[in-house]
Structure formats: structure tokens, C-alpha cells
C-alpha atoms as one frame of an Amber mdcrd trajectory, in Angstrom:
protein
 102.560 110.974 142.091 103.751 114.124 140.502 106.635 112.402 138.687 104.263
 109.744 137.417 101.805 112.324 136.122 104.607 114.113 134.182 105.785 110.766
 132.795 102.239 109.995 131.524 102.022 113.459 129.942 105.356 112.959 128.058
 104.238 109.578 126.853 101.014 111.043 125.549 102.815 113.790 123.636 105.136
 111.204 122.012 102.271 108.975 120.920 100.194 111.904 119.669 102.701 112.844
 116.954 101.074 110.493 114.528 104.110 110.152 112.160 103.069 109.687 108.530
 106.491 109.188 106.810 107.312 105.934 108.617 109.470 103.115 107.018 106.307
 101.132 106.224 104.469 103.981 104.546 107.509 104.802 102.355 108.115 101.158
 101.439 104.447 100.734 100.473 104.553 103.808  98.298 107.673 102.237  96.549
 105.622  99.241  95.888 102.591 101.159  94.635 104.954 102.968  92.128 106.075
  99.671  90.781 102.560  98.270  90.621 101.476 101.267  88.419 104.573 101.021
  86.260 103.151  97.584  85.378 100.128  99.267  84.036 101.750 102.204  82.386
 104.016 100.063  80.300 101.030  98.997  78.164 100.643 102.492  76.639 101.683
 100.993  73.243  99.746  97.672  73.655  97.342  98.802  70.912 100.155  98.896
  68.362 101.426  95.486  69.524  98.089  93.837  69.146  97.824  95.370  65.642
 101.022  93.580  64.750  99.488  90.105  65.610  97.084  88.002  63.566  94.122
  89.318  65.864  90.942  90.598  64.172  90.587  94.362  64.517  87.199  94.187
  66.312  88.798  92.104  69.107  91.482  94.681  69.826  89.534  97.132  71.882
  87.817  94.328  73.793  91.269  92.756  74.608  92.622  96.100  75.859  89.497
  96.648  78.076  89.339  93.083  79.231  92.055  93.903  81.822  90.038  96.590
  83.512  86.862  94.579  83.211  88.351  91.602  85.017  89.700  94.055  87.768
  86.121  95.608  87.961  84.461  92.108  88.496  87.012  90.745  90.980  87.685
  93.796  93.298  84.369  93.630  95.121  85.048  89.978  96.079  88.623  90.440
  97.212  88.278  93.855  99.038  86.273  92.538 102.026  88.717  89.631 102.438
  91.990  91.615 102.373  93.021  93.652 105.605  96.281  95.073 107.016  97.128
  91.633 108.660  96.823  89.312 105.735  97.908  91.835 102.901 101.595  90.900
 102.843 100.805  87.214 102.125  98.498  88.107  99.204 101.008  90.734  97.875
 103.484  87.736  97.597 101.118  85.449  95.732  99.598  88.068  93.383 103.113
  89.423  92.577 104.151  86.038  91.465 101.054  85.663  89.213 101.711  89.143
  87.720 105.209  88.184  86.779 104.037  84.928  85.222 101.314  86.860  83.321
 103.788  89.249  81.831 105.903  86.374  80.623 102.841  84.591  78.988 102.270
  87.530  76.602 104.911  86.196  74.215 103.183  82.822  73.515  99.729  84.512
  73.358  99.366  85.234  69.642  95.569  84.699  68.972  92.323  86.082  70.347
  91.505  83.395  72.940  94.985  82.963  74.239  95.477  86.804  74.556  92.121
  86.988  76.332  93.189  84.221  78.868  96.477  86.237  79.494  94.565  89.630
  79.968  92.095  87.931  82.424  95.022  86.459  84.362  97.046  89.621  84.497
  94.048  91.665  85.341  93.073  89.282  88.223  96.603  89.128  89.483  96.994
  92.947  89.309  93.721  93.795  91.181  94.554  91.314  94.054  98.060  92.871
  94.323  96.861  96.505  94.176  93.945  95.810  96.659  96.210  94.007  99.042
  98.889  96.979  98.869  96.001  99.572  99.511  94.565  97.350 102.420  98.177
  97.511 103.932  98.819 101.194 103.464  95.511 102.371 104.885  96.499 100.502
 108.073  99.659 102.821 108.586  97.895 106.222 107.798  97.407 108.306 110.946
  93.601 109.444 110.781  94.556 113.136 111.186  96.866 113.152 108.292  94.805
 111.263 105.764  94.584 114.177 103.249  98.354 114.462 103.112  98.683 110.863
 102.905  96.364 110.347  99.936  97.985 113.277  98.369 101.316 111.565  98.255
  99.791 108.204  97.208  98.002 109.933  94.377 101.367 111.520  93.223 103.150
 108.044  93.402 100.359 106.588  91.211 100.764 109.372  88.619 104.535 109.136
  88.307 104.679 106.131  86.157 102.288 107.871  83.648 104.665 110.741  83.485
 107.817 108.622  83.241 107.052 105.510  81.167 105.284 106.800  78.014 108.294
 109.103  76.973 110.914 106.356  77.558 108.764 103.566  76.103 109.530 104.086
  72.309 113.392 104.057  72.792 113.096 101.035  75.053 111.016  99.134  72.381
 113.617 100.102  69.851 116.569  99.247  72.023 115.301  95.780  73.019 113.764
  95.202  69.669 110.097  94.785  70.458 107.361  95.251  73.029 107.675  91.613
  74.522 111.272  92.158  75.740 110.176  95.272  77.486 107.469  93.252  79.272
 110.231  90.916  80.301 112.264  93.887  81.587 109.186  95.001  83.618 108.814
  91.431  85.061 112.456  91.497  86.235 111.922  94.957  87.858 108.881  93.672
  89.748 111.124  90.996  91.295 112.675  93.784  93.432 109.291  94.028  95.328
 110.084  90.787  97.095 112.939  92.270  99.168 110.847  95.359  99.943 108.258
  93.109 101.590 110.737  91.959 104.170 110.781  95.512 105.513 106.997  95.400
 106.375 105.342  94.263 109.480 102.738  91.426 109.372 100.511  93.318 111.770
  98.784  96.784 111.354 100.509  99.816 112.777  99.644 100.746 116.365  98.677
 104.263 115.341  96.000 103.012 112.913  92.479 102.693 114.279  91.570 100.089
 111.541  90.511  96.761 112.760  91.484  93.672 110.705  88.375  91.588 111.179
  87.041  90.083 107.905  84.355  92.099 106.324  81.059  90.106 105.699  78.026
  90.850 103.456  76.101  92.177 106.407  78.985  94.611 107.089  79.165  95.620
 103.435  75.313  96.472 103.563  75.917  98.438 106.729  78.841 100.254 105.200
  76.972 101.323 102.027  73.787 102.343 104.046  75.620 105.501 104.794  74.460
 107.636 101.951  77.579 109.694 101.970  79.763 106.839 101.276  77.461 105.726
  98.343  77.323 109.252  96.992  81.192 109.653  97.134  81.649 106.419  95.353
  79.214 107.477  92.551  81.097 110.800  92.374  84.383 108.886  91.953  82.863
 106.855  89.111  81.600 109.904  87.354  84.945 111.613  87.744  86.953 108.733
  86.231  84.376 108.174  83.493  84.907 111.747  82.392  88.642 111.696  82.821
  89.248 108.703  80.354  87.861 110.379  77.266  90.663 112.942  77.679  93.230
 110.358  78.614  92.414 108.226  75.604  91.225 110.780  72.930  92.976 114.052
  73.509  95.655 113.225  70.966  93.360 112.588  68.103  91.072 115.518  69.159
  94.056 117.902  69.274  95.090 116.743  65.893  91.603 117.231  64.478  91.662
 120.994  65.578  95.169 121.682  64.110  97.280 121.007  67.225 100.798 119.829
  66.116 101.724 118.137  69.255  98.666 117.344  71.533 100.591 115.032  73.702
 101.984 117.984  75.639  98.419 118.531  77.045  98.621 115.398  79.074 102.224
 116.186  80.141 101.353 119.573  81.441  98.172 118.429  83.267 100.121 115.441
  84.885 102.931 117.539  86.187 100.431 120.157  87.328  98.495 117.489  89.272
 101.796 116.331  90.841 102.648 119.837  91.894  99.231 120.459  93.420  99.349
 117.181  95.416 102.955 117.749  96.672 102.548 121.392  97.754  98.909 121.104
  98.665  98.823 117.871 100.512  98.790 119.411 104.050  96.283 122.001 103.017
  93.712 119.400 102.218  93.385 118.609 105.854  92.971 122.363 106.918  89.935
 123.259 104.908  86.444 121.849 104.496  86.902 118.911 102.138  83.399 118.924
 100.591  83.915 122.498  99.687  87.346 121.872  98.142  85.767 118.856  96.066
  82.857 121.177  94.865  85.326 123.822  93.679  87.603 121.244  91.903  84.523
 119.711  90.130  83.353 123.231  89.233  86.727 123.869  87.679  86.536 120.540
  85.634  82.989 121.546  84.335  84.314 124.841  83.170  87.345 123.005  81.517
  85.245 120.486  79.613  83.019 123.187  78.211  86.018 125.231  77.024  87.670
 122.115  75.608  84.487 121.410  73.644  84.956 124.761  71.932  88.757 124.864
  71.603  90.129 126.974  68.748  93.850 127.925  69.423  96.937 126.152  70.507
  97.582 128.483  73.532  94.242 127.825  75.127  94.620 124.114  74.446  97.848
 123.943  76.521  96.473 126.327  79.184  93.619 123.893  79.517  96.223 121.145
  80.276  97.362 123.243  83.169  93.795 124.026  84.255  92.676 120.446  84.148
  95.795 119.411  86.138  94.937 121.944  88.860  91.271 120.584  89.112  92.182
 116.936  88.931  95.099 117.535  91.451  92.453 118.772  93.919  89.567 116.619
  93.285  91.153 113.092  93.325  92.944 113.214  96.658  90.272 115.132  98.422
  87.619 112.581  97.258  89.866 109.761  98.474  90.410 111.568 101.794  86.783
 112.288 102.351  85.917 108.572 101.690  88.623 107.654 104.382  87.475 110.340
 106.913  83.755 109.567 106.545  84.249 105.682 106.829  83.908 103.935 110.152
  87.505 102.797 111.113  86.896  99.071 110.311  85.551  99.924 106.809  88.490
 102.248 105.726  90.449  99.640 103.791  87.203  98.322 102.279  86.002 101.852
 101.055  89.406 102.829  99.887  89.340  99.790  97.653  85.701 100.442  96.526
  86.959 103.827  95.495  89.560 102.129  93.281  86.705  99.935  91.917  85.088
 103.183  90.702  88.425 104.114  89.121  88.490 100.739  87.231  84.724 101.293
  86.305  85.550 104.653  84.770  88.493 103.401  82.799  86.088 100.725  81.327
  83.048 103.057  80.863  84.942 106.148  79.644  86.412 104.656  76.533  83.409
 102.567  75.640  81.065 105.870  75.846  83.834 107.841  74.221  84.061 105.616
  71.232  80.351 105.565  70.820  79.988 109.399  70.970  83.015 109.897  68.375
  81.546 107.275  65.996  78.025 108.828  66.099  78.709 112.577  66.698  82.041
 114.399  67.515  84.500 115.267  70.123  82.652 118.447  71.262  79.447 116.485
  72.019  81.564 113.970  73.964  83.249 116.709  76.153  79.802 118.390  76.696
  78.756 114.895  77.995  81.740 114.872  80.246  80.847 118.271  81.581  77.278
 116.999  82.390  78.770 114.060  84.317  80.732 116.496  86.415  77.597 118.646
  87.156  75.938 115.410  88.476  79.036 114.986  90.684  78.683 118.523  91.906
  74.999 117.909  92.873  75.994 114.783  94.805  78.781 116.668  96.508  76.066
 119.205  97.728  74.078 116.392  98.900  76.988 114.974 101.047  77.430 118.367
 102.573  73.777 118.625 103.281  73.706 115.163 105.100  76.688 116.247 107.182
  75.086 119.357 108.328  71.908 117.349 109.294  74.084 115.017 111.161
């Protein structure tokens, strides 16, 4: 009896390690990197569309149509995809993404380009949703902060790597379309990676794979904390994109000679925060960490609206990187932690829906503010969005305390 008891204790200790960096987790992060490279490669899509016989008023719509398609489709596919059927849908959507990239060449007019953008956006969102559904199935619940810290670094890397090498690639291959073909070729390497994944969810995951129905979705969103966190995510990304899209033109308008360094500094600062602070996210109260990060962003937007000198401009890049680096993974981790186990894949993908919504609303609102007022008014508006997010974070904390 004693030997049997000791054996059980040893088995329990072994199972309780909750390893994060498993083969599946690392392979899935490699696939996530390639998925986001497929998006980052379109940094110079605006210049390509201007070279075609497309009317100028269509260009902004065609750029945003990709995100709009993903925004519409994700709520329908998120309840369907789960850790057990994800690999099949990654295969299907990956083939569709590769075909979409090849179709950009014959698409020369408004309607044909709109069709390709819709097809590409639909294929991308199914692939990204399936990958996330699979990855949340291998995350140990007690290491969610560290896991999402790493995932958020992987999603940032393409935006740090691709833009600097894109102009020389376009020059070397004599155009934007050959670079898209090169991207399609690189995505082919995802297929062998999929053979390394298991069809079933990890034993250490507590996430069931039953299909989510409408009643389940209503039950999930009846938790006010989940609803508030999703709204905070939408506010955060809506405020983020006016920097992402307009910081270059704003910097030039106030006399900054090379404003592109702002985003380079902020991106690498975000990566550093997530790499070195990943494990810390699980050791402190995440609602408090989110509130502090949002407060930092509010201050940053107010300072950005009143920028005068080049030194403060670049320091703000570092400051925003610190705040974004804390806010985004902590927000994802909170959604993961608060969710019931069977809703974790669904809610993680709903968080990505908010990301897509922000990337649609932010440029639309930003363009309106710049056309009618100026950059300072735009960034004050962004600060206001963050203040609303802080209020909602306080409400989440208050609900937790009552519970």
C-alpha cells in the first residue's frame, strides 16, 4: 500500500508540471508567424493599388475590405472551430490563402480586386481562427499569461521584420506581385508543419471540443466581465490603429525627419516587455496591470497630441511600446482566465474579432478626424477611448470582488 501511494504521488507531480513549450505549442507559434507574415506583406499595397487603373476613392475601401470580411465572418466560424477539427480547417483555408495570393495578378479593376480581397480575407480569418482554436487547446491554464505573452510576440515579429525588407524585395523581384508569389511559396511550408500536430486536444488542456451553439454563445456573453473585456479590446485596437496608419504623416507634419523610427522603437519595446515580462503577468493581479497599462496609454496619447520636439517623439515610441506590451497580452490572458473552459477558444477568437474591428474602425475614424480637424484632436479622441477602457476595467474588478 505504501509503495502504491508513493507511486501515485510521483505520477501526480509529473502530471502537474503543465509544460508550456511542447512540440505542438512551438509548431503552432511557427504557423502563427507565417500567418501574420501573410498580412504584413501588404504594407505597400496602397502604392500598388495606385499603380492600377482603380479610381482613387475605391483604394481605401479595397484596403479595408479585407478586415471587414474577417470582421463579418469570424463570429460565424469561431463557434464551429475547436481543438479537434482545427487541423482540417487549417489545411483547407491555407490552400485558399495561397490561391488568393496568386489571384492578385489578374485582378486589375475595382470589382475583380474586391472579389480577391473578400476571398483572401475569408480564407485568412478561417485559418487564423483555426490556429487559435488549436493553440488554446495546448495552453496549460496556470501559464496562460506567459503563453499569450509569447503568442503576442510572434504576431508582432512580422511587422518588425517585413516592412524594412519589403522595398528591396520589390526592387529585386521587379514588382509587388512577385513578392506575393514568394509569400505563397513560403506558406507551402506550413503543410509539413501540420503533420507534427495531433488531431486531438492536449491532455493537459481543460478545454472541451463540443461545438458551440447560439444558446452557449448567449450564456458566454451573459458574463458581464467577458463582454466588458471584449469592448476594452475593441477600444484599445481602435485607438491603436490611428498611430499605426498615421504616425508617419503626423511626424512629418511636426518636423520629424524620420517618423518611421517611432513604430520601430515601440514594436521592439513591446517584444522586450512580452519576452521578459511574460511570467510576471501570471504573478500579479491582471486587472490592476491592465488598468496601469491603459493609464500609460492615456498619458501617451495626450503627450502625442502636443508633441513638439524630436526627442520626446521617439521617447513616446518607447513609452507606447511599454504600455502596449503590457495591455495586450494581459487583456488576452484575462479573457482566457475568466472564460469557462469550454468557451476559451471561442472567447480568444472573439478577442481577435475586436482586433479586426479596431483595424476597420480606427482608420475610418482617423481619416474623418484628420479631414475635418487635425492630428491633435484625433489623438485626444484616442485618449478618451482609453479612459472609457479604464472605466470598464474598474467595472470588471468590481464584479470580481462581488463574486
